[in-house]
């Protein structure tokens, strides 16, 4: 792989990428409608989320409506719409049911490729893109479809990367005790102007226009991306802040090394609640589902717990492992399934509402059928594997095939994982059953 570097200016590879983007933007709406007409319902829904212009073309052409009528029949379609439900909501429900079915019951395979020169343990996935890093001096942005490295962000002259996040226009990283912004296919900037202006940061989350940094002293520091200043300092814990989540409803949710979860309301400028975990062990990871207003945490003792923020009460706690849970995540708008990964290298699918373990997926090098493909993007190994019974003895599975899952991110019918190694794994699920 030889991706272009985006540490200060765009290289030749990025110029080539921009030319490709401009060429597809020049395709007129009528031609795009013809192309879109060859897609199935769910692929068309994905295309409608690519950009505002594509969304407008697809909605004006009524292609989604036509495909939905074809799938369920005209009478069923009209009855649902007559009940006051917009087609977009109906399609979203269908997509989430398909997502759950694929994760819980469908077959799956794992694509693995070498993405870094040394071990990395963080990943994020949004808009069909995967960003990986933490552990070496570079972040890579990948396509989740063909694993091509689209952009590279260098940290060669910076302090170690602690955490990062991204959106369609920028990558934001926590670098030592400073915030660094990389403009997509553009320049880099760093603030504050000098080191040591705030305590050591342990985690960070970004939601435009603000980045929140969880610090070793128990505070969360909120930075405005445009004024490049600290807009507020929030005392949330008496112990280090180990993980964070941000809500569009102006909530900051944080977990601590002492096992508590704190909820802060930005609009009211006050702490809303402090939630205590039953097992009293450190909170290692956390995610917030704004669709259901549920908070999920993973602990150092292997517990996954759930709280309902509407009632500020615990719903359930399940011990899924004998050791640390590193990552818990769910797909945005999915109120059904939760994906969990930890030190035992097993991917578990849980029911969000009950904590029941619905499915267990793990690599087994002794049984996996291996294929390897080479392309312009490098070598990709495909491993076909089977699901395990929920009561399976994990110790019977070779540790070679299940390195610790240090981080995971969930997309539609897919999960990306990093393992503090040079390799990245993408688990792709579908609703088909293989023998």
Tab-separated table of C-alpha atoms in Angstrom:
chain	number	residue	atom	x	y	z
A	1	UNK	CA	0.000	0.000	0.000
A	2	UNK	CA	1.242	3.484	-0.730
A	3	UNK	CA	-1.464	5.917	0.357
A	4	UNK	CA	-0.968	9.632	0.121
A	5	UNK	CA	-0.060	11.495	3.264
A	6	UNK	CA	-2.499	14.075	4.579
A	7	UNK	CA	-0.446	15.509	7.422
A	8	UNK	CA	-0.141	18.997	6.000
A	9	UNK	CA	-0.980	18.972	2.318
A	10	UNK	CA	-2.648	16.642	-0.107
A	11	UNK	CA	-0.498	14.263	-2.128
A	12	UNK	CA	-0.929	12.842	-5.618
A	13	UNK	CA	-3.134	9.987	-4.398
A	14	UNK	CA	-5.556	12.448	-2.828
A	15	UNK	CA	-5.661	14.528	-6.009
A	16	UNK	CA	-6.573	11.364	-7.924
A	17	UNK	CA	-9.293	10.610	-5.375
A	18	UNK	CA	-10.736	14.123	-5.708
A	19	UNK	CA	-10.782	13.765	-9.500
A	20	UNK	CA	-12.829	10.569	-9.106
A	21	UNK	CA	-15.224	12.328	-6.716
A	22	UNK	CA	-15.660	15.245	-9.112
A	23	UNK	CA	-16.306	12.867	-12.016
A	24	UNK	CA	-19.212	11.141	-10.241
A	25	UNK	CA	-20.586	14.532	-9.193
A	26	UNK	CA	-20.773	15.510	-12.876
A	27	UNK	CA	-23.159	12.637	-13.692
A	28	UNK	CA	-26.583	14.141	-14.323
A	29	UNK	CA	-29.677	13.202	-12.349
A	30	UNK	CA	-31.349	11.234	-15.159
A	31	UNK	CA	-28.300	9.013	-15.575
A	32	UNK	CA	-28.097	8.452	-11.833
A	33	UNK	CA	-31.771	7.452	-11.799
A	34	UNK	CA	-31.038	4.787	-14.427
A	35	UNK	CA	-28.106	3.491	-12.361
A	36	UNK	CA	-30.159	3.521	-9.155
A	37	UNK	CA	-32.966	1.566	-10.830
A	38	UNK	CA	-30.710	-1.537	-10.979
A	39	UNK	CA	-30.269	-1.610	-7.185
A	40	UNK	CA	-32.328	-3.499	-4.644
A	41	UNK	CA	-34.270	-1.792	-1.871
A	42	UNK	CA	-31.598	-1.818	0.833
A	43	UNK	CA	-28.747	-0.776	-1.468
A	44	UNK	CA	-30.900	2.133	-2.609
A	45	UNK	CA	-31.511	3.150	1.013
A	46	UNK	CA	-27.725	3.163	1.550
A	47	UNK	CA	-27.225	5.336	-1.549
A	48	UNK	CA	-29.794	7.820	-0.270
A	49	UNK	CA	-27.569	8.387	2.777
A	50	UNK	CA	-24.413	9.131	0.737
A	51	UNK	CA	-25.155	12.808	0.047
A	52	UNK	CA	-27.959	15.353	0.005
A	53	UNK	CA	-27.994	15.444	-3.797
A	54	UNK	CA	-28.363	11.666	-4.105
A	55	UNK	CA	-31.043	11.657	-1.427
A	56	UNK	CA	-32.973	14.324	-3.330
A	57	UNK	CA	-32.687	12.456	-6.655
A	58	UNK	CA	-33.822	9.155	-5.132
A	59	UNK	CA	-36.781	10.712	-3.298
A	60	UNK	CA	-37.944	12.768	-6.269
A	61	UNK	CA	-37.784	9.748	-8.564
A	62	UNK	CA	-39.943	7.721	-6.121
A	63	UNK	CA	-37.668	4.720	-6.702
A	64	UNK	CA	-37.827	3.773	-3.020
A	65	UNK	CA	-41.610	3.851	-3.093
A	66	UNK	CA	-41.705	1.691	-6.226
A	67	UNK	CA	-39.319	-0.911	-4.779
A	68	UNK	CA	-41.219	-1.014	-1.494
A	69	UNK	CA	-44.519	-1.567	-3.292
A	70	UNK	CA	-42.874	-4.353	-5.290
A	71	UNK	CA	-41.597	-5.966	-2.084
A	72	UNK	CA	-44.713	-5.836	0.126
A	73	UNK	CA	-47.527	-5.241	-2.355
A	74	UNK	CA	-49.544	-2.105	-3.088
A	75	UNK	CA	-52.284	-2.776	-0.518
A	76	UNK	CA	-49.858	-3.326	2.370
A	77	UNK	CA	-47.856	-0.258	1.373
A	78	UNK	CA	-50.887	2.011	1.245
A	79	UNK	CA	-52.264	0.712	4.549
A	80	UNK	CA	-49.011	1.476	6.387
A	81	UNK	CA	-48.655	4.925	4.861
A	82	UNK	CA	-52.348	5.674	5.519
A	83	UNK	CA	-51.677	4.947	9.218
A	84	UNK	CA	-49.508	8.062	9.228
A	85	UNK	CA	-46.097	6.407	9.070
A	86	UNK	CA	-43.734	8.024	6.543
A	87	UNK	CA	-42.048	5.685	4.095
A	88	UNK	CA	-38.617	6.604	5.485
A	89	UNK	CA	-39.595	5.320	8.949
A	90	UNK	CA	-41.032	2.111	7.489
A	91	UNK	CA	-37.850	1.471	5.515
A	92	UNK	CA	-35.700	2.180	8.570
A	93	UNK	CA	-37.635	-0.411	10.598
A	94	UNK	CA	-37.159	-2.956	7.817
A	95	UNK	CA	-33.431	-2.220	7.676
A	96	UNK	CA	-33.042	-2.617	11.458
A	97	UNK	CA	-34.922	-5.943	11.415
A	98	UNK	CA	-32.636	-7.146	8.648
A	99	UNK	CA	-29.585	-5.951	10.603
A	100	UNK	CA	-30.681	-7.863	13.732
A	101	UNK	CA	-31.445	-11.009	11.763
A	102	UNK	CA	-28.039	-10.911	10.091
A	103	UNK	CA	-26.130	-10.427	13.340
A	104	UNK	CA	-28.062	-13.057	15.275
A	105	UNK	CA	-28.899	-15.741	12.721
A	106	UNK	CA	-27.089	-15.084	9.452
A	107	UNK	CA	-23.853	-16.545	8.219
A	108	UNK	CA	-20.738	-14.415	8.215
A	109	UNK	CA	-17.143	-14.210	7.129
A	110	UNK	CA	-14.177	-12.159	8.269
A	111	UNK	CA	-11.887	-10.177	5.978
A	112	UNK	CA	-8.496	-9.418	7.473
A	113	UNK	CA	-5.776	-7.145	6.109
A	114	UNK	CA	-2.548	-5.612	7.353
A	115	UNK	CA	-3.300	-1.952	7.904
A	116	UNK	CA	-0.371	-0.693	9.989
A	117	UNK	CA	3.319	-1.311	10.554
A	118	UNK	CA	2.810	-1.823	14.293
A	119	UNK	CA	-0.075	-2.680	16.590
A	120	UNK	CA	-3.124	-0.389	16.733
A	121	UNK	CA	-6.091	-0.679	19.070
A	122	UNK	CA	-8.714	1.895	18.044
A	123	UNK	CA	-11.220	2.029	15.181
A	124	UNK	CA	-14.252	4.072	14.143
A	125	UNK	CA	-16.726	3.398	11.316
A	126	UNK	CA	-19.076	5.950	9.717
A	127	UNK	CA	-20.531	6.586	6.264
A	128	UNK	CA	-18.936	3.450	4.801
A	129	UNK	CA	-15.496	4.562	6.045
A	130	UNK	CA	-13.201	3.040	8.680
A	131	UNK	CA	-10.605	5.064	10.591
A	132	UNK	CA	-7.907	3.143	12.495
A	133	UNK	CA	-5.017	4.207	14.719
A	134	UNK	CA	-3.523	4.601	18.241
A	135	UNK	CA	-0.341	2.632	18.732
A	136	UNK	CA	1.774	3.872	15.850
A	137	UNK	CA	2.452	7.240	14.254
A	138	UNK	CA	-0.256	7.219	11.588
A	139	UNK	CA	-4.027	6.987	11.182
A	140	UNK	CA	-5.523	5.338	8.099
A	141	UNK	CA	-8.931	5.959	6.540
A	142	UNK	CA	-10.281	2.901	4.683
A	143	UNK	CA	-13.181	2.033	2.428
A	144	UNK	CA	-15.303	-0.636	4.138
A	145	UNK	CA	-16.201	-2.087	0.729
A	146	UNK	CA	-12.820	-2.695	-0.920
A	147	UNK	CA	-10.386	-1.950	1.978
A	148	UNK	CA	-8.569	0.666	-0.048
A	149	UNK	CA	-6.630	3.188	2.034
A	150	UNK	CA	-8.176	6.502	1.035
A	151	UNK	CA	-6.195	8.873	3.258
A	152	UNK	CA	-3.325	8.827	5.725
A	153	UNK	CA	-2.814	11.190	8.665
A	154	UNK	CA	0.730	11.430	9.985
A	155	UNK	CA	1.677	11.990	13.634
A	156	UNK	CA	5.438	11.750	13.154
A	157	UNK	CA	6.137	15.142	14.750
A	158	UNK	CA	3.478	14.917	17.467
A	159	UNK	CA	2.981	13.394	20.899
A	160	UNK	CA	1.342	9.948	21.025
A	161	UNK	CA	-2.262	9.720	19.825
A	162	UNK	CA	-4.629	8.886	22.688
A	163	UNK	CA	-8.045	8.837	20.980
A	164	UNK	CA	-9.785	10.133	17.852
A	165	UNK	CA	-13.097	10.634	16.074
A	166	UNK	CA	-14.191	11.859	12.655
A	167	UNK	CA	-17.045	13.096	10.471
A	168	UNK	CA	-17.484	13.879	6.778
A	169	UNK	CA	-15.187	16.923	6.865
A	170	UNK	CA	-12.548	16.423	9.552
A	171	UNK	CA	-10.601	14.054	11.791
A	172	UNK	CA	-10.168	15.137	15.422
A	173	UNK	CA	-7.497	13.594	17.622
A	174	UNK	CA	-6.418	13.827	21.254
A	175	UNK	CA	-2.630	14.234	21.092
A	176	UNK	CA	-1.018	14.272	24.530
A	177	UNK	CA	-2.610	17.327	26.166
A	178	UNK	CA	-3.704	19.032	22.956
A	179	UNK	CA	-6.383	18.670	20.283
A	180	UNK	CA	-5.392	18.162	16.654
A	181	UNK	CA	-7.693	18.678	13.652
A	182	UNK	CA	-7.015	17.237	10.207
A	183	UNK	CA	-9.231	18.637	7.477
A	184	UNK	CA	-10.256	15.874	5.114
A	185	UNK	CA	-7.845	16.127	2.168
A	186	UNK	CA	-6.487	19.345	3.689
A	187	UNK	CA	-4.314	20.977	6.327
A	188	UNK	CA	-3.639	20.180	9.964
A	189	UNK	CA	-3.997	22.472	12.975
A	190	UNK	CA	-3.282	22.026	16.691
A	191	UNK	CA	-4.638	23.749	19.795
A	192	UNK	CA	-4.069	24.830	22.551
A	193	UNK	CA	-0.799	26.376	21.381
A	194	UNK	CA	1.323	24.690	24.044
A	195	UNK	CA	1.453	21.427	25.983
A	196	UNK	CA	0.249	21.062	29.563
A	197	UNK	CA	-2.687	23.481	29.412
A	198	UNK	CA	-5.038	20.753	30.665
A	199	UNK	CA	-4.507	17.480	32.602
A	200	UNK	CA	-3.715	14.237	30.857
A	201	UNK	CA	-6.586	13.180	28.601
A	202	UNK	CA	-7.622	9.518	28.566
A	203	UNK	CA	-10.486	9.546	26.060
A	204	UNK	CA	-12.232	11.883	23.615
A	205	UNK	CA	-15.457	12.134	21.658
A	206	UNK	CA	-16.337	14.659	18.994
A	207	UNK	CA	-19.673	15.970	17.782
A	208	UNK	CA	-19.485	19.101	15.673
A	209	UNK	CA	-18.812	21.780	16.839
A	210	UNK	CA	-17.373	20.421	20.123
A	211	UNK	CA	-14.890	17.840	21.340
A	212	UNK	CA	-15.119	16.479	24.891
A	213	UNK	CA	-11.978	15.156	26.590
A	214	UNK	CA	-12.130	12.876	29.630
A	215	UNK	CA	-9.202	13.653	31.921
A	216	UNK	CA	-7.175	11.834	34.539
A	217	UNK	CA	-8.329	14.258	37.260
A	218	UNK	CA	-12.023	13.280	36.842
A	219	UNK	CA	-13.014	16.308	34.765
A	220	UNK	CA	-14.397	16.511	31.246
A	221	UNK	CA	-13.100	19.456	29.232
A	222	UNK	CA	-15.211	20.667	26.321
A	223	UNK	CA	-13.424	22.385	23.422
A	224	UNK	CA	-15.074	24.455	20.709
A	225	UNK	CA	-13.669	23.511	17.296
A	226	UNK	CA	-14.165	26.991	15.833
A	227	UNK	CA	-12.999	29.311	18.614
A	228	UNK	CA	-10.380	26.685	19.554
A	229	UNK	CA	-10.839	27.306	23.226
A	230	UNK	CA	-12.059	25.380	26.262
A	231	UNK	CA	-15.719	26.365	26.662
A	232	UNK	CA	-16.350	24.538	29.965
A	233	UNK	CA	-14.701	22.349	32.584
A	234	UNK	CA	-17.058	19.798	34.146
A	235	UNK	CA	-16.303	17.910	37.366
A	236	UNK	CA	-17.917	14.520	36.712
A	237	UNK	CA	-15.957	12.020	38.838
A	238	UNK	CA	-13.522	11.775	41.729
A	239	UNK	CA	-11.516	9.262	39.683
A	240	UNK	CA	-10.109	9.229	36.124
A	241	UNK	CA	-12.643	9.446	33.286
A	242	UNK	CA	-12.100	6.288	31.230
A	243	UNK	CA	-14.776	6.590	28.535
A	244	UNK	CA	-17.230	9.091	27.048
A	245	UNK	CA	-20.363	9.360	24.920
A	246	UNK	CA	-22.093	12.446	23.528
A	247	UNK	CA	-25.795	12.791	22.776
A	248	UNK	CA	-27.491	15.055	20.261
A	249	UNK	CA	-29.838	15.992	23.116
A	250	UNK	CA	-26.885	17.845	24.714
A	251	UNK	CA	-25.885	15.129	27.135
A	252	UNK	CA	-22.356	14.167	28.122
A	253	UNK	CA	-22.107	10.666	29.614
A	254	UNK	CA	-18.876	9.423	31.173
A	255	UNK	CA	-17.589	6.333	32.953
A	256	UNK	CA	-14.896	6.207	35.628
A	257	UNK	CA	-12.266	3.800	36.885
A	258	UNK	CA	-14.269	3.471	40.146
A	259	UNK	CA	-17.344	2.058	38.400
A	260	UNK	CA	-19.711	5.024	38.251
A	261	UNK	CA	-21.450	6.619	35.255
A	262	UNK	CA	-22.145	10.365	35.344
A	263	UNK	CA	-24.668	12.208	33.168
A	264	UNK	CA	-24.290	15.942	32.543
A	265	UNK	CA	-26.813	18.203	30.818
A	266	UNK	CA	-25.115	20.877	28.711
A	267	UNK	CA	-28.290	22.934	28.272
A	268	UNK	CA	-29.010	22.994	32.022
A	269	UNK	CA	-25.302	23.237	32.927
A	270	UNK	CA	-25.619	20.717	35.732
A	271	UNK	CA	-25.017	17.082	36.586
A	272	UNK	CA	-28.204	15.129	35.877
A	273	UNK	CA	-27.379	11.853	37.622
A	274	UNK	CA	-24.658	9.529	38.888
A	275	UNK	CA	-25.331	5.849	38.183
A	276	UNK	CA	-23.567	3.137	40.168
A	277	UNK	CA	-22.653	-0.238	38.690
A	278	UNK	CA	-23.644	-3.283	40.729
A	279	UNK	CA	-20.258	-4.991	40.409
A	280	UNK	CA	-18.349	-1.861	41.585
A	281	UNK	CA	-15.497	-2.507	39.153
A	282	UNK	CA	-14.037	0.023	36.744
A	283	UNK	CA	-15.997	1.116	33.682
A	284	UNK	CA	-13.824	0.344	30.645
A	285	UNK	CA	-16.152	1.319	27.787
A	286	UNK	CA	-19.485	2.997	27.210
A	287	UNK	CA	-21.981	3.738	24.446
A	288	UNK	CA	-25.217	5.710	24.301
A	289	UNK	CA	-28.192	4.917	22.072
A	290	UNK	CA	-30.168	8.154	21.532
A	291	UNK	CA	-33.031	6.268	19.865
A	292	UNK	CA	-33.872	4.371	23.059
A	293	UNK	CA	-32.042	6.619	25.566
A	294	UNK	CA	-30.210	3.597	26.908
A	295	UNK	CA	-26.604	3.651	28.145
A	296	UNK	CA	-24.463	0.499	27.937
A	297	UNK	CA	-21.178	-0.079	29.746
A	298	UNK	CA	-18.489	-2.754	29.824
A	299	UNK	CA	-16.448	-3.331	32.974
A	300	UNK	CA	-13.002	-4.605	33.895
A	301	UNK	CA	-14.662	-7.670	35.483
A	302	UNK	CA	-16.468	-8.763	32.302
A	303	UNK	CA	-19.917	-7.278	33.009
A	304	UNK	CA	-22.114	-5.481	30.481
A	305	UNK	CA	-24.739	-3.241	32.090
A	306	UNK	CA	-27.623	-1.092	30.865
A	307	UNK	CA	-29.302	2.028	32.254
A	308	UNK	CA	-32.462	3.794	31.075
A	309	UNK	CA	-31.834	7.555	31.106
A	310	UNK	CA	-35.552	8.332	30.967
A	311	UNK	CA	-35.994	6.758	34.401
A	312	UNK	CA	-32.372	7.017	35.565
A	313	UNK	CA	-32.428	3.400	36.671
A	314	UNK	CA	-30.586	0.170	35.957
A	315	UNK	CA	-32.314	-2.258	33.572
A	316	UNK	CA	-29.947	-5.222	33.604
A	317	UNK	CA	-26.368	-6.403	34.121
A	318	UNK	CA	-24.923	-9.528	32.485
A	319	UNK	CA	-21.504	-11.072	33.025
A	320	UNK	CA	-20.433	-12.116	29.539
A	321	UNK	CA	-16.766	-12.844	30.291
A	322	UNK	CA	-14.431	-13.634	33.177
A	323	UNK	CA	-12.239	-10.698	32.223
A	324	UNK	CA	-12.298	-7.156	30.846
A	325	UNK	CA	-14.817	-5.960	28.235
A	326	UNK	CA	-13.028	-3.426	26.018
A	327	UNK	CA	-15.810	-2.252	23.704
A	328	UNK	CA	-19.621	-2.117	23.486
A	329	UNK	CA	-21.348	-0.584	20.464
A	330	UNK	CA	-24.654	-0.534	18.623
A	331	UNK	CA	-25.754	0.743	15.238
A	332	UNK	CA	-27.396	4.134	15.304
A	333	UNK	CA	-31.223	3.760	15.306
A	334	UNK	CA	-30.982	0.063	16.216
A	335	UNK	CA	-32.880	-0.504	19.474
A	336	UNK	CA	-32.461	-4.264	19.408
A	337	UNK	CA	-28.865	-5.529	19.319
A	338	UNK	CA	-25.614	-4.669	21.108
A	339	UNK	CA	-22.170	-5.890	19.984
A	340	UNK	CA	-19.579	-6.646	22.680
A	341	UNK	CA	-15.863	-7.452	22.456
A	342	UNK	CA	-13.175	-8.006	25.054
A	343	UNK	CA	-9.972	-9.671	26.112
A	344	UNK	CA	-11.162	-13.196	25.215
A	345	UNK	CA	-11.386	-12.267	21.504
A	346	UNK	CA	-15.030	-13.314	21.195
A	347	UNK	CA	-17.660	-11.206	19.454
A	348	UNK	CA	-20.971	-11.386	21.317
A	349	UNK	CA	-24.389	-10.133	20.207
A	350	UNK	CA	-26.666	-9.145	23.103
A	351	UNK	CA	-30.292	-8.085	23.288
A	352	UNK	CA	-30.347	-4.400	24.234
A	353	UNK	CA	-33.509	-4.687	26.303
A	354	UNK	CA	-32.757	-7.813	28.340
A	355	UNK	CA	-29.000	-8.405	28.242
A	356	UNK	CA	-29.520	-11.915	26.878
A	357	UNK	CA	-26.603	-13.250	24.840
A	358	UNK	CA	-28.129	-13.967	21.429
A	359	UNK	CA	-25.086	-15.132	19.511
A	360	UNK	CA	-21.348	-15.787	19.895
A	361	UNK	CA	-18.887	-15.468	17.018
A	362	UNK	CA	-15.197	-16.360	17.237
A	363	UNK	CA	-12.396	-17.181	14.862
A	364	UNK	CA	-10.954	-20.698	15.013
A	365	UNK	CA	-7.817	-21.062	12.912
A	366	UNK	CA	-8.081	-24.842	12.943
A	367	UNK	CA	-11.531	-24.892	11.327
A	368	UNK	CA	-11.634	-21.744	9.239
A	369	UNK	CA	-11.494	-22.095	5.430
A	370	UNK	CA	-8.929	-19.559	4.287
A	371	UNK	CA	-8.814	-17.651	1.033
A	372	UNK	CA	-6.434	-14.876	0.106
A	373	UNK	CA	-6.861	-12.244	-2.565
A	374	UNK	CA	-4.368	-9.691	-3.807
A	375	UNK	CA	-5.310	-6.365	-5.303
A	376	UNK	CA	-3.930	-2.883	-5.760
A	377	UNK	CA	-4.882	-2.323	-2.129
A	378	UNK	CA	-2.809	-5.177	-0.669
A	379	UNK	CA	-3.516	-8.701	0.512
A	380	UNK	CA	-6.875	-9.546	2.124
A	381	UNK	CA	-7.482	-12.883	3.852
A	382	UNK	CA	-11.067	-14.113	3.977
A	383	UNK	CA	-11.968	-16.513	6.754
A	384	UNK	CA	-15.275	-18.370	6.757
A	385	UNK	CA	-16.343	-19.434	10.237
A	386	UNK	CA	-19.345	-20.801	12.122
A	387	UNK	CA	-21.283	-19.480	15.074
A	388	UNK	CA	-20.790	-20.998	18.508
A	389	UNK	CA	-23.430	-22.176	20.978
A	390	UNK	CA	-24.079	-19.565	23.659
A	391	UNK	CA	-22.820	-22.045	26.286
A	392	UNK	CA	-19.630	-22.892	24.345
A	393	UNK	CA	-16.368	-23.277	26.275
A	394	UNK	CA	-14.280	-20.430	24.889
A	395	UNK	CA	-11.064	-21.945	26.254
A	396	UNK	CA	-11.431	-24.788	23.723
A	397	UNK	CA	-10.846	-22.324	20.873
A	398	UNK	CA	-7.259	-21.557	19.892
A	399	UNK	CA	-6.127	-18.147	21.123
A	400	UNK	CA	-4.333	-17.691	17.777
A	401	UNK	CA	-7.701	-17.138	16.128
A	402	UNK	CA	-9.167	-14.866	18.779
A	403	UNK	CA	-6.779	-12.091	19.772
A	404	UNK	CA	-8.237	-9.604	22.278
A	405	UNK	CA	-10.805	-7.269	20.714
A	406	UNK	CA	-9.480	-3.900	21.901
A	407	UNK	CA	-12.054	-1.867	19.967
A	408	UNK	CA	-15.013	-2.423	17.652
A	409	UNK	CA	-17.368	-0.309	15.564
A	410	UNK	CA	-20.730	-1.366	14.142
A	411	UNK	CA	-22.114	-0.677	10.672
A	412	UNK	CA	-25.075	-2.051	8.747
A	413	UNK	CA	-24.559	-5.844	8.807
A	414	UNK	CA	-20.862	-5.435	9.584
A	415	UNK	CA	-18.470	-4.980	12.507
A	416	UNK	CA	-14.858	-3.776	12.343
A	417	UNK	CA	-12.405	-4.833	15.080
A	418	UNK	CA	-8.840	-3.946	16.059
A	419	UNK	CA	-6.648	-6.107	18.279
A	420	UNK	CA	-3.482	-4.178	19.209
A	421	UNK	CA	-1.882	-5.813	16.183
A	422	UNK	CA	-0.995	-4.752	12.645
A	423	UNK	CA	-4.206	-6.300	11.316
A	424	UNK	CA	-7.749	-5.009	10.924
A	425	UNK	CA	-10.724	-7.349	10.746
A	426	UNK	CA	-14.110	-6.676	9.163
A	427	UNK	CA	-16.877	-9.126	10.094
A	428	UNK	CA	-19.570	-9.149	7.415
A	429	UNK	CA	-22.947	-10.689	8.204
A	430	UNK	CA	-25.887	-11.601	5.980
A	431	UNK	CA	-29.241	-13.318	6.295
A	432	UNK	CA	-28.250	-16.373	4.276
A	433	UNK	CA	-27.674	-19.702	5.970
A	434	UNK	CA	-24.663	-21.697	4.755
A	435	UNK	CA	-24.267	-25.411	5.327
